[in-house]
Amino acid sequence: MADPKKLFIKTYGCQMNVYDSTRMADAMAADGYVTTEKADDADMVLINTCHIREKASEKLFSDLGRLRPLKVAKPDLKITVAGCVAQAEGAEILRRAPQVDVVVGPQSYHRLPEMLRAGGQVVDTDFPAEDKFDHLPQGRGHSGPSAFLTVQEGCDKFCAFCVVPYTRGAEVSRPPERLLAEARALVARGARDISLLGQNVNAYHGDGWTLARLIRALAEIPDLLRIRYMTSHPNDMADDLIAAHGDVPQLMPYLHLPVQSGSDRILKAMNRKHTRDDYFRLIDRFRAVRPDILLTSDFIVGFPGETDADFSQTVDLVERVGYGMAYSFKYSARPGTPAAEKAAVPDDVADARLQALQSLLTSQQRAAQDAMVGRTVGVLYEKAGRMPGQMVGKSDHLQAVHVTDANGKVGALVQVRITASSANSLAGVTIS
Ligand code: 5AD
Ligand code: SF4
């Protein structure tokens, strides 16, 4: 038998891209490809791209530049660009980087093996009517106790800074019975913790189901021990989803609810369609049903028109909420979005604000880590630790935990008393 062909995948961006990359690897496996960790060995290099900020697309072109000599040395090497830069730039990628064979947008992955078999250079950035996930093998490549499951894609919100509604298209929810079947397949392969993914996950409406109803149905699957979902928009937070946090034990005390800014004026300019008070009220409702919930968010600083007073409102919001973790970004003008037309905040001002916000968020993260010491939490083991007799896993709140446990097994969920904390991880011992 011929040696299997080797596929090297580099993934940028969000967890939805990570999920898409595994599904593409599954599709290519059907055509005899196995994945490799080294680009030099590969018969095909697949770069799954992100377009959310400018730097993300610059990285693609520098990667492609580095691949040029490899393609010269190995003319049969196939180079595929997938993801949101593929969608946004299409044929422009072939013009700037003629060494590329296939450019495929996020909705056409299922056609990838066919495109490669056809040969020649291909660009496919359609939004086909069929569901790509129905044409991709299910859960086959999955291993390990944590898995992602994309339940919804696209976004109709049109925040003024964001390319997602253009690159990923309108909101589409996958049918619940397919998701339940895929979740069962993932659990059969060892998944114990499933994160439901969507650009606007709490707008899920597959076959008229709400996200809360889907979560309750998933919670019936034996051996599925933990459920999370991300990313949510404040305006789609339904009463039944908040209630589920109070009474579905598998739904973890963790919520990623981006607010982007703490200033009402900037929230309006961003087209977020909610106020800071709306956000505070929502957080209060989550904390009322689940007092130990760990909150995370995304922030953008230096949005066009942001003044010092606006930025102070963001700092004030962060201080009032108290996040366990958060991402903050300097605004990056994306071509084709409404905000890209507006005058930018000077770079040095935006840099200084980013630094100030990041140091506040880092200190909040540290405080959240330290507050765990002395508490008992669930930890799902993901791998053996570097020290003998040690396991590494994730807490209910998604914090990394090193546990002293000579008999620990990957995939086990154990109760752990936290004994020490550092900026990015916790240490603990099992309780019997
Ligand atoms: N500039 C900077 N950050 C952005 N994000 C989205 N678009 C932009 C942009 N143009 C951030 C938002 C979003 C996260 C995924 O990326 O905070 O929640
Ligand atoms: Fe982008 Fe999220 Fe706004 Fe949708 S809700 S436009 S994905 S930032």
PDB file of C-alpha atoms in Angstrom, residues 16 20 24 82-84 86-87 104-112 115 124-133 135-136 150 152-155 164 166-172 174 199:
ATOM      1  CA  MET A  16     -14.812  27.800  15.607  1.00  0.00           C
ATOM      2  CA  ASP A  20     -13.513  23.578  11.384  1.00  0.00           C
ATOM      3  CA  MET A  24     -11.526  19.381   7.387  1.00  0.00           C
ATOM      4  CA  ALA A  82      -9.382  28.330   4.211  1.00  0.00           C
ATOM      5  CA  GLY A  83     -11.345  30.487   6.635  1.00  0.00           C
ATOM      6  CA  CYS A  84     -12.389  34.111   6.813  1.00  0.00           C
ATOM      7  CA  ALA A  86     -10.172  33.221   2.138  1.00  0.00           C
ATOM      8  CA  GLN A  87     -13.791  34.393   2.162  1.00  0.00           C
ATOM      9  CA  VAL A 104     -12.009  27.957   0.218  1.00  0.00           C
ATOM     10  CA  GLY A 105     -14.452  29.977   2.336  1.00  0.00           C
ATOM     11  CA  PRO A 106     -15.910  28.735   5.646  1.00  0.00           C
ATOM     12  CA  GLN A 107     -19.148  27.484   4.095  1.00  0.00           C
ATOM     13  CA  SER A 108     -17.608  25.270   1.399  1.00  0.00           C
ATOM     14  CA  TYR A 109     -15.213  23.010   3.319  1.00  0.00           C
ATOM     15  CA  HIS A 110     -17.086  19.865   2.402  1.00  0.00           C
ATOM     16  CA  ARG A 111     -16.098  20.480  -1.231  1.00  0.00           C
ATOM     17  CA  LEU A 112     -12.378  20.559  -0.406  1.00  0.00           C
ATOM     18  CA  MET A 115     -11.568  20.566  -5.410  1.00  0.00           C
ATOM     19  CA  ASP A 124     -14.744  28.736  -3.751  1.00  0.00           C
ATOM     20  CA  THR A 125     -16.261  31.412  -1.552  1.00  0.00           C
ATOM     21  CA  ASP A 126     -19.941  30.544  -2.091  1.00  0.00           C
ATOM     22  CA  PHE A 127     -22.562  30.330   0.602  1.00  0.00           C
ATOM     23  CA  PRO A 128     -24.125  27.073  -0.689  1.00  0.00           C
ATOM     24  CA  ALA A 129     -27.652  26.122   0.333  1.00  0.00           C
ATOM     25  CA  GLU A 130     -26.593  22.732   1.705  1.00  0.00           C
ATOM     26  CA  ASP A 131     -25.208  22.392   5.234  1.00  0.00           C
ATOM     27  CA  LYS A 132     -21.462  21.741   5.012  1.00  0.00           C
ATOM     28  CA  PHE A 133     -21.569  19.791   8.277  1.00  0.00           C
ATOM     29  CA  HIS A 135     -21.285  16.411   4.230  1.00  0.00           C
ATOM     30  CA  LEU A 136     -18.377  16.154   6.638  1.00  0.00           C
ATOM     31  CA  THR A 150     -20.412  24.268  16.375  1.00  0.00           C
ATOM     32  CA  GLN A 152     -24.647  28.069  15.069  1.00  0.00           C
ATOM     33  CA  GLU A 153     -22.677  30.139  12.603  1.00  0.00           C
ATOM     34  CA  GLY A 154     -22.811  33.651  11.259  1.00  0.00           C
ATOM     35  CA  CYS A 155     -24.165  36.838  12.723  1.00  0.00           C
ATOM     36  CA  VAL A 164     -18.022  38.481  10.836  1.00  0.00           C
ATOM     37  CA  TYR A 166     -19.637  39.625   5.944  1.00  0.00           C
ATOM     38  CA  THR A 167     -17.206  36.697   6.133  1.00  0.00           C
ATOM     39  CA  ARG A 168     -19.374  34.129   7.937  1.00  0.00           C
ATOM     40  CA  GLY A 169     -22.695  35.365   6.599  1.00  0.00           C
ATOM     41  CA  ALA A 170     -26.149  35.446   8.173  1.00  0.00           C
ATOM     42  CA  GLU A 171     -27.042  33.518  11.312  1.00  0.00           C
ATOM     43  CA  VAL A 172     -27.716  29.839  10.667  1.00  0.00           C
ATOM     44  CA  ARG A 174     -27.889  23.557  12.910  1.00  0.00           C
ATOM     45  CA  GLN A 199     -20.498  33.539  16.710  1.00  0.00           C
TER      46      GLN A 199
END
